[in-house]
PDB file of C-alpha atoms in Angstrom:
ATOM      1  CA  GLU A 802      -2.821  11.911  -4.176  1.00 88.00           C
ATOM      2  CA  ILE A 803      -5.072  14.895  -3.511  1.00 92.00           C
ATOM      3  CA  VAL A 804      -5.910  15.511   0.146  1.00 96.00           C
ATOM      4  CA  LEU A 805      -9.214  17.227   0.883  1.00 97.00           C
ATOM      5  CA  THR A 806      -9.678  19.213   4.089  1.00 98.00           C
ATOM      6  CA  GLN A 807     -13.193  20.151   5.149  1.00 98.00           C
ATOM      7  CA  SER A 808     -14.149  22.895   7.551  1.00 97.00           C
ATOM      8  CA  PRO A 809     -15.633  23.302   9.999  1.00 97.00           C
ATOM      9  CA  GLY A 810     -15.656  19.848  11.554  1.00 97.00           C
ATOM     10  CA  THR A 811     -19.025  20.556  13.146  1.00 98.00           C
ATOM     11  CA  LEU A 812     -21.496  23.292  12.285  1.00 98.00           C
ATOM     12  CA  SER A 813     -24.347  24.099  14.683  1.00 98.00           C
ATOM     13  CA  LEU A 814     -27.243  25.982  13.106  1.00 98.00           C
ATOM     14  CA  SER A 815     -31.008  26.304  13.375  1.00 97.00           C
ATOM     15  CA  PRO A 816     -33.632  25.428  10.767  1.00 97.00           C
ATOM     16  CA  GLY A 817     -34.122  28.320   8.376  1.00 97.00           C
ATOM     17  CA  GLU A 818     -30.510  29.479   8.649  1.00 98.00           C
ATOM     18  CA  ARG A 819     -27.916  29.408   5.883  1.00 98.00           C
ATOM     19  CA  ALA A 820     -25.116  26.833   5.984  1.00 98.00           C
ATOM     20  CA  THR A 821     -21.742  27.264   4.326  1.00 98.00           C
ATOM     21  CA  LEU A 822     -19.379  24.275   4.199  1.00 98.00           C
ATOM     22  CA  SER A 823     -15.832  24.461   2.890  1.00 98.00           C
ATOM     23  CA  CYS A 824     -13.573  21.947   1.134  1.00 98.00           C
ATOM     24  CA  ARG A 825      -9.953  22.754   0.357  1.00 98.00           C
ATOM     25  CA  ALA A 826      -7.761  20.554  -1.867  1.00 96.00           C
ATOM     26  CA  SER A 827      -4.001  20.071  -1.520  1.00 96.00           C
ATOM     27  CA  GLN A 828      -3.642  20.599  -5.289  1.00 93.00           C
ATOM     28  CA  SER A 829      -5.878  21.820  -8.060  1.00 93.00           C
ATOM     29  CA  VAL A 830      -8.870  19.580  -8.812  1.00 92.00           C
ATOM     30  CA  ILE A 831      -8.874  18.867 -12.558  1.00 83.00           C
ATOM     31  CA  SER A 832     -11.912  20.135 -14.477  1.00 76.00           C
ATOM     32  CA  SER A 833     -13.699  20.798 -11.196  1.00 83.00           C
ATOM     33  CA  PHE A 834     -14.306  17.077 -10.653  1.00 95.00           C
ATOM     34  CA  LEU A 835     -15.511  17.823  -7.157  1.00 96.00           C
ATOM     35  CA  ALA A 836     -18.616  16.278  -5.597  1.00 97.00           C
ATOM     36  CA  TRP A 837     -20.572  16.696  -2.378  1.00 98.00           C
ATOM     37  CA  TYR A 838     -22.433  13.909  -0.601  1.00 98.00           C
ATOM     38  CA  GLN A 839     -24.905  13.878   2.257  1.00 98.00           C
ATOM     39  CA  GLN A 840     -24.948  10.964   4.689  1.00 98.00           C
ATOM     40  CA  LYS A 841     -27.500  10.242   7.380  1.00 98.00           C
ATOM     41  CA  PRO A 842     -27.002   7.622  10.118  1.00 97.00           C
ATOM     42  CA  GLY A 843     -27.295   4.076   8.851  1.00 96.00           C
ATOM     43  CA  GLN A 844     -27.554   5.166   5.221  1.00 98.00           C
ATOM     44  CA  ALA A 845     -25.275   5.191   2.214  1.00 98.00           C
ATOM     45  CA  PRO A 846     -24.006   8.574   1.055  1.00 98.00           C
ATOM     46  CA  ARG A 847     -26.264  10.445  -1.372  1.00 98.00           C
ATOM     47  CA  LEU A 848     -24.807  12.524  -4.180  1.00 97.00           C
ATOM     48  CA  LEU A 849     -25.842  16.180  -3.940  1.00 98.00           C
ATOM     49  CA  ILE A 850     -23.470  18.087  -6.230  1.00 97.00           C
ATOM     50  CA  TYR A 851     -21.102  16.999  -9.024  1.00 95.00           C
ATOM     51  CA  GLY A 852     -18.788  18.979 -11.235  1.00 94.00           C
ATOM     52  CA  ALA A 853     -18.494  21.445  -8.340  1.00 96.00           C
ATOM     53  CA  ALA A 854     -21.789  23.182  -9.140  1.00 96.00           C
ATOM     54  CA  ASN A 855     -24.288  20.764 -10.709  1.00 95.00           C
ATOM     55  CA  ARG A 856     -27.141  19.425  -8.626  1.00 97.00           C
ATOM     56  CA  ALA A 857     -27.774  15.706  -8.894  1.00 95.00           C
ATOM     57  CA  THR A 858     -31.192  14.414  -9.885  1.00 94.00           C
ATOM     58  CA  GLY A 859     -33.882  15.217  -7.344  1.00 96.00           C
ATOM     59  CA  ILE A 860     -31.754  17.497  -5.174  1.00 98.00           C
ATOM     60  CA  PRO A 861     -33.630  20.613  -3.978  1.00 98.00           C
ATOM     61  CA  ASP A 862     -32.412  23.982  -5.242  1.00 97.00           C
ATOM     62  CA  ARG A 863     -31.600  25.150  -1.710  1.00 98.00           C
ATOM     63  CA  PHE A 864     -28.380  23.142  -2.191  1.00 98.00           C
ATOM     64  CA  SER A 865     -25.722  24.837  -4.313  1.00 98.00           C
ATOM     65  CA  GLY A 866     -22.042  24.267  -4.981  1.00 97.00           C
ATOM     66  CA  SER A 867     -19.339  26.645  -6.100  1.00 96.00           C
ATOM     67  CA  GLY A 868     -15.597  26.962  -6.426  1.00 96.00           C
ATOM     68  CA  SER A 869     -12.700  25.879  -8.601  1.00 94.00           C
ATOM     69  CA  GLY A 870      -9.047  25.009  -8.338  1.00 93.00           C
ATOM     70  CA  THR A 871      -8.437  24.209  -4.692  1.00 95.00           C
ATOM     71  CA  ASP A 872     -11.341  25.915  -2.894  1.00 97.00           C
ATOM     72  CA  PHE A 873     -14.919  24.686  -3.001  1.00 97.00           C
ATOM     73  CA  THR A 874     -18.099  25.510  -1.087  1.00 97.00           C
ATOM     74  CA  LEU A 875     -21.424  23.815  -0.449  1.00 98.00           C
ATOM     75  CA  THR A 876     -24.202  26.213   0.521  1.00 98.00           C
ATOM     76  CA  ILE A 877     -27.600  25.288   1.902  1.00 98.00           C
ATOM     77  CA  SER A 878     -29.687  28.431   1.599  1.00 97.00           C
ATOM     78  CA  ARG A 879     -32.388  27.698   4.197  1.00 97.00           C
ATOM     79  CA  LEU A 880     -31.926  24.661   6.391  1.00 98.00           C
ATOM     80  CA  GLU A 881     -34.741  22.163   6.608  1.00 98.00           C
ATOM     81  CA  PRO A 882     -34.927  19.643   9.493  1.00 97.00           C
ATOM     82  CA  GLU A 883     -33.948  16.812   7.112  1.00 97.00           C
ATOM     83  CA  ASP A 884     -30.709  18.585   6.124  1.00 98.00           C
ATOM     84  CA  PHE A 885     -28.966  17.864   9.426  1.00 98.00           C
ATOM     85  CA  ALA A 886     -26.457  15.179   8.514  1.00 98.00           C
ATOM     86  CA  VAL A 887     -22.788  14.665   7.685  1.00 98.00           C
ATOM     87  CA  TYR A 888     -21.474  16.112   4.432  1.00 98.00           C
ATOM     88  CA  TYR A 889     -18.433  14.887   2.497  1.00 98.00           C
ATOM     89  CA  CYS A 890     -16.582  16.390  -0.433  1.00 98.00           C
ATOM     90  CA  GLN A 891     -14.812  14.142  -2.941  1.00 97.00           C
ATOM     91  CA  GLN A 892     -12.520  14.569  -5.911  1.00 96.00           C
ATOM     92  CA  TYR A 893     -13.031  12.133  -8.780  1.00 94.00           C
ATOM     93  CA  GLY A 894     -10.671  13.000 -11.634  1.00 81.00           C
ATOM     94  CA  ASP A 895     -10.145  10.931 -14.771  1.00 69.00           C
ATOM     95  CA  SER A 896      -8.091   8.304 -13.015  1.00 83.00           C
ATOM     96  CA  PRO A 897      -8.032   7.093  -9.439  1.00 91.00           C
ATOM     97  CA  PRO A 898      -7.068   7.331  -6.690  1.00 93.00           C
ATOM     98  CA  TYR A 899     -10.128   9.196  -5.530  1.00 95.00           C
ATOM     99  CA  SER A 900     -10.265  10.923  -2.181  1.00 96.00           C
ATOM    100  CA  PHE A 901     -12.848  12.129   0.299  1.00 98.00           C
ATOM    101  CA  GLY A 902     -12.713  14.855   2.898  1.00 98.00           C
ATOM    102  CA  GLN A 903     -13.054  13.989   6.549  1.00 98.00           C
ATOM    103  CA  GLY A 904     -16.625  15.299   6.695  1.00 98.00           C
ATOM    104  CA  THR A 905     -18.564  18.176   8.235  1.00 98.00           C
ATOM    105  CA  LYS A 906     -21.300  17.338  10.715  1.00 98.00           C
ATOM    106  CA  LEU A 907     -24.230  19.719  10.456  1.00 98.00           C
ATOM    107  CA  GLU A 908     -26.134  19.604  13.724  1.00 97.00           C
ATOM    108  CA  ILE A 909     -29.196  21.340  15.097  1.00 96.00           C
ATOM    109  CA  LYS A 910     -28.397  24.222  17.402  1.00 94.00           C
TER     110      LYS A 910
ATOM    111  CA  GLN B1202     -33.156   1.749 -12.839  1.00 95.00           C
ATOM    112  CA  VAL B1203     -29.620   1.182 -11.610  1.00 97.00           C
ATOM    113  CA  THR B1204     -29.260  -0.712  -8.338  1.00 98.00           C
ATOM    114  CA  LEU B1205     -26.326  -2.292  -6.527  1.00 98.00           C
ATOM    115  CA  ARG B1206     -26.184  -4.496  -3.455  1.00 98.00           C
ATOM    116  CA  GLU B1207     -23.225  -5.694  -1.439  1.00 98.00           C
ATOM    117  CA  SER B1208     -23.040  -9.121   0.160  1.00 98.00           C
ATOM    118  CA  GLY B1209     -20.533 -11.033   2.214  1.00 98.00           C
ATOM    119  CA  PRO B1210     -19.707 -12.210   5.714  1.00 98.00           C
ATOM    120  CA  ALA B1211     -20.646  -9.997   8.635  1.00 98.00           C
ATOM    121  CA  LEU B1212     -17.810 -11.349  10.774  1.00 98.00           C
ATOM    122  CA  VAL B1213     -14.270 -12.366   9.879  1.00 98.00           C
ATOM    123  CA  LYS B1214     -11.293 -13.306  12.017  1.00 98.00           C
ATOM    124  CA  PRO B1215      -7.960 -11.502  11.999  1.00 98.00           C
ATOM    125  CA  THR B1216      -5.622 -12.738   9.240  1.00 97.00           C
ATOM    126  CA  GLN B1217      -8.510 -14.149   7.196  1.00 98.00           C
ATOM    127  CA  THR B1218      -9.366 -13.028   3.676  1.00 98.00           C
ATOM    128  CA  LEU B1219     -12.555 -11.045   3.154  1.00 98.00           C
ATOM    129  CA  THR B1220     -14.531 -11.652  -0.032  1.00 98.00           C
ATOM    130  CA  LEU B1221     -17.344  -9.260  -0.890  1.00 98.00           C
ATOM    131  CA  THR B1222     -19.690  -9.356  -3.863  1.00 98.00           C
ATOM    132  CA  CYS B1223     -21.442  -6.431  -5.488  1.00 98.00           C
ATOM    133  CA  THR B1224     -24.467  -7.559  -7.496  1.00 98.00           C
ATOM    134  CA  PHE B1225     -25.917  -4.930  -9.757  1.00 98.00           C
ATOM    135  CA  SER B1226     -28.726  -4.375 -12.242  1.00 98.00           C
ATOM    136  CA  GLY B1227     -29.769  -1.709 -14.714  1.00 97.00           C
ATOM    137  CA  PHE B1228     -26.466  -1.617 -16.581  1.00 97.00           C
ATOM    138  CA  SER B1229     -23.827  -3.937 -18.006  1.00 97.00           C
ATOM    139  CA  LEU B1230     -20.139  -3.933 -17.186  1.00 97.00           C
ATOM    140  CA  SER B1231     -19.465  -4.882 -20.789  1.00 96.00           C
ATOM    141  CA  THR B1232     -20.735  -1.484 -21.954  1.00 95.00           C
ATOM    142  CA  ASP B1233     -18.088   1.098 -22.799  1.00 95.00           C
ATOM    143  CA  GLY B1234     -17.513   3.547 -19.989  1.00 93.00           C
ATOM    144  CA  MET B1235     -19.119   1.547 -17.187  1.00 96.00           C
ATOM    145  CA  CYS B1236     -17.185   0.974 -13.971  1.00 96.00           C
ATOM    146  CA  VAL B1237     -17.833  -0.296 -10.450  1.00 98.00           C
ATOM    147  CA  THR B1238     -15.972   0.989  -7.438  1.00 98.00           C
ATOM    148  CA  TRP B1239     -15.669   0.045  -3.743  1.00 98.00           C
ATOM    149  CA  ILE B1240     -15.573   2.400  -0.774  1.00 98.00           C
ATOM    150  CA  ARG B1241     -15.475   1.660   2.946  1.00 98.00           C
ATOM    151  CA  GLN B1242     -16.298   3.537   6.128  1.00 98.00           C
ATOM    152  CA  PRO B1243     -15.141   2.522   9.609  1.00 98.00           C
ATOM    153  CA  PRO B1244     -17.718   3.222  12.327  1.00 97.00           C
ATOM    154  CA  GLY B1245     -17.922   6.957  12.995  1.00 97.00           C
ATOM    155  CA  LYS B1246     -15.188   7.764  10.489  1.00 98.00           C
ATOM    156  CA  ALA B1247     -14.839   9.127   6.988  1.00 98.00           C
ATOM    157  CA  LEU B1248     -15.255   7.405   3.647  1.00 98.00           C
ATOM    158  CA  GLU B1249     -12.220   5.719   2.097  1.00 98.00           C
ATOM    159  CA  TRP B1250     -11.958   4.791  -1.578  1.00 98.00           C
ATOM    160  CA  LEU B1251     -10.656   1.251  -2.200  1.00 98.00           C
ATOM    161  CA  ALA B1252     -10.736   0.075  -5.816  1.00 98.00           C
ATOM    162  CA  ARG B1253     -12.308   0.408  -9.251  1.00 97.00           C
ATOM    163  CA  ILE B1254     -12.804  -1.982 -12.156  1.00 97.00           C
ATOM    164  CA  ASP B1255     -13.685  -0.868 -15.669  1.00 96.00           C
ATOM    165  CA  TRP B1256     -15.649  -2.385 -18.556  1.00 96.00           C
ATOM    166  CA  ASP B1257     -12.327  -3.122 -20.308  1.00 96.00           C
ATOM    167  CA  ASP B1258     -10.967  -4.847 -17.171  1.00 97.00           C
ATOM    168  CA  ASN B1259      -8.671  -1.991 -16.178  1.00 96.00           C
ATOM    169  CA  LYS B1260      -8.235  -2.016 -12.411  1.00 97.00           C
ATOM    170  CA  TYR B1261      -7.234   0.673  -9.938  1.00 97.00           C
ATOM    171  CA  TYR B1262      -6.410   0.351  -6.232  1.00 97.00           C
ATOM    172  CA  SER B1263      -5.892   2.501  -3.187  1.00 97.00           C
ATOM    173  CA  LYS B1264      -2.148   3.002  -2.779  1.00 95.00           C
ATOM    174  CA  SER B1265      -2.267   2.196   0.921  1.00 96.00           C
ATOM    175  CA  LEU B1266      -4.131  -1.104   0.409  1.00 97.00           C
ATOM    176  CA  LYS B1267      -2.853  -2.105  -3.025  1.00 97.00           C
ATOM    177  CA  THR B1268      -0.919  -5.144  -1.823  1.00 97.00           C
ATOM    178  CA  ARG B1269      -3.983  -6.612  -0.061  1.00 98.00           C
ATOM    179  CA  LEU B1270      -6.795  -5.832  -2.518  1.00 98.00           C
ATOM    180  CA  THR B1271      -8.019  -7.642  -5.605  1.00 98.00           C
ATOM    181  CA  ILE B1272     -11.012  -6.603  -7.678  1.00 98.00           C
ATOM    182  CA  SER B1273     -12.569  -8.740 -10.415  1.00 98.00           C
ATOM    183  CA  LYS B1274     -15.768  -8.925 -12.417  1.00 98.00           C
ATOM    184  CA  ASP B1275     -18.173 -11.541 -13.735  1.00 97.00           C
ATOM    185  CA  THR B1276     -19.963  -9.731 -16.523  1.00 97.00           C
ATOM    186  CA  SER B1277     -22.384 -12.576 -17.233  1.00 96.00           C
ATOM    187  CA  ARG B1278     -23.601 -12.566 -13.619  1.00 97.00           C
ATOM    188  CA  ASN B1279     -23.522  -8.770 -13.198  1.00 98.00           C
ATOM    189  CA  GLN B1280     -21.177  -9.071 -10.243  1.00 98.00           C
ATOM    190  CA  VAL B1281     -17.978  -7.487  -9.014  1.00 98.00           C
ATOM    191  CA  VAL B1282     -15.916  -9.203  -6.351  1.00 98.00           C
ATOM    192  CA  LEU B1283     -13.518  -7.515  -3.930  1.00 98.00           C
ATOM    193  CA  THR B1284     -11.059  -9.472  -1.823  1.00 98.00           C
ATOM    194  CA  LEU B1285      -9.043  -8.040   1.048  1.00 98.00           C
ATOM    195  CA  THR B1286      -6.384 -10.276   2.504  1.00 98.00           C
ATOM    196  CA  ASN B1287      -4.902 -10.426   5.994  1.00 98.00           C
ATOM    197  CA  MET B1288      -7.856  -8.761   7.709  1.00 98.00           C
ATOM    198  CA  ASP B1289      -7.159  -6.707  10.813  1.00 98.00           C
ATOM    199  CA  LEU B1290      -9.302  -5.051  13.482  1.00 98.00           C
ATOM    200  CA  VAL B1291      -8.865  -1.710  11.672  1.00 98.00           C
ATOM    201  CA  ASP B1292     -10.605  -3.162   8.603  1.00 98.00           C
ATOM    202  CA  THR B1293     -13.890  -3.212  10.516  1.00 98.00           C
ATOM    203  CA  ALA B1294     -16.145  -1.035   8.387  1.00 98.00           C
ATOM    204  CA  THR B1295     -19.219  -0.746   6.226  1.00 98.00           C
ATOM    205  CA  TYR B1296     -18.243  -1.596   2.661  1.00 98.00           C
ATOM    206  CA  TYR B1297     -20.080   0.046  -0.229  1.00 98.00           C
ATOM    207  CA  CYS B1298     -20.029  -0.456  -3.973  1.00 98.00           C
ATOM    208  CA  ALA B1299     -21.085   2.219  -6.443  1.00 98.00           C
ATOM    209  CA  ARG B1300     -21.320   2.730 -10.178  1.00 97.00           C
ATOM    210  CA  ILE B1301     -19.203   5.188 -12.115  1.00 94.00           C
ATOM    211  CA  VAL B1302     -19.534   6.162 -15.760  1.00 93.00           C
ATOM    212  CA  VAL B1303     -16.360   7.472 -17.430  1.00 89.00           C
ATOM    213  CA  SER B1304     -17.622   8.176 -20.920  1.00 84.00           C
ATOM    214  CA  PRO B1305     -18.161  10.770 -22.332  1.00 83.00           C
ATOM    215  CA  ILE B1306     -16.838  12.323 -19.121  1.00 85.00           C
ATOM    216  CA  VAL B1307     -16.164  10.825 -15.731  1.00 86.00           C
ATOM    217  CA  SER B1308     -19.092  10.883 -13.349  1.00 90.00           C
ATOM    218  CA  ALA B1309     -19.292  11.160  -9.615  1.00 92.00           C
ATOM    219  CA  PHE B1310     -20.675   8.255  -7.591  1.00 95.00           C
ATOM    220  CA  HIS B1311     -24.324   8.726  -8.494  1.00 93.00           C
ATOM    221  CA  VAL B1312     -25.623   5.348  -7.360  1.00 96.00           C
ATOM    222  CA  TRP B1313     -24.519   3.436  -4.261  1.00 98.00           C
ATOM    223  CA  GLY B1314     -25.462   0.132  -2.712  1.00 98.00           C
ATOM    224  CA  PRO B1315     -26.840   0.139   0.850  1.00 98.00           C
ATOM    225  CA  GLY B1316     -23.553  -1.175   2.228  1.00 98.00           C
ATOM    226  CA  THR B1317     -22.574  -4.250   4.188  1.00 98.00           C
ATOM    227  CA  MET B1318     -21.054  -4.102   7.661  1.00 98.00           C
ATOM    228  CA  VAL B1319     -17.992  -6.261   8.255  1.00 98.00           C
ATOM    229  CA  THR B1320     -16.590  -6.767  11.742  1.00 98.00           C
ATOM    230  CA  VAL B1321     -13.137  -8.179  12.336  1.00 98.00           C
ATOM    231  CA  SER B1322     -12.923 -10.022  15.631  1.00 97.00           C
ATOM    232  CA  SER B1323     -11.386 -13.180  17.007  1.00 96.00           C
TER     233      SER B1323
END
């Protein structure tokens, strides 16, 4: 089973700044089946990025994903107040089991 | 429009069996490539994948919970049922269901239900 490790655990930034979140896999993620989700308190996760670099429907272009193999990155180019939340990466290859990272909390500095 | 909603008891006792239902609309689980999956999240902790059932009745389970989980579907009622036996305090969590499409290529979890909170307590 692939283990995903996210860093940092907490990221403190100000609105307008750039955020860079990392996700490292214990083995290569097949066909870049890597997704990023945003979760706000009391809400279900929302898909942001799939296939490592594709934005989901309705996701603003300030969110971008990159990477392949075992190293992936979520970048938020200019933070808006509504972007402060917890972010999870996930691998979702052809067959389960699937796995999630432990999350990065993006908080207002 | 695809929607899913979880339902079940908010409180269960230790050793009891939890039964959760995911009722969905906007797609059919008899259509090739359609799947429903369950995920849970203990309070303040990370997401944990639990199980998946496919249109052709293939089933997949978390290795760590395999012996306690059962997933099934009722295609005519657009429902997927998850049971978790021998509930323990550590099973306290919000339980989510989500849709996955695996044809032509596997999708991420694009659509989630709002989740249902289950507390295990005597």
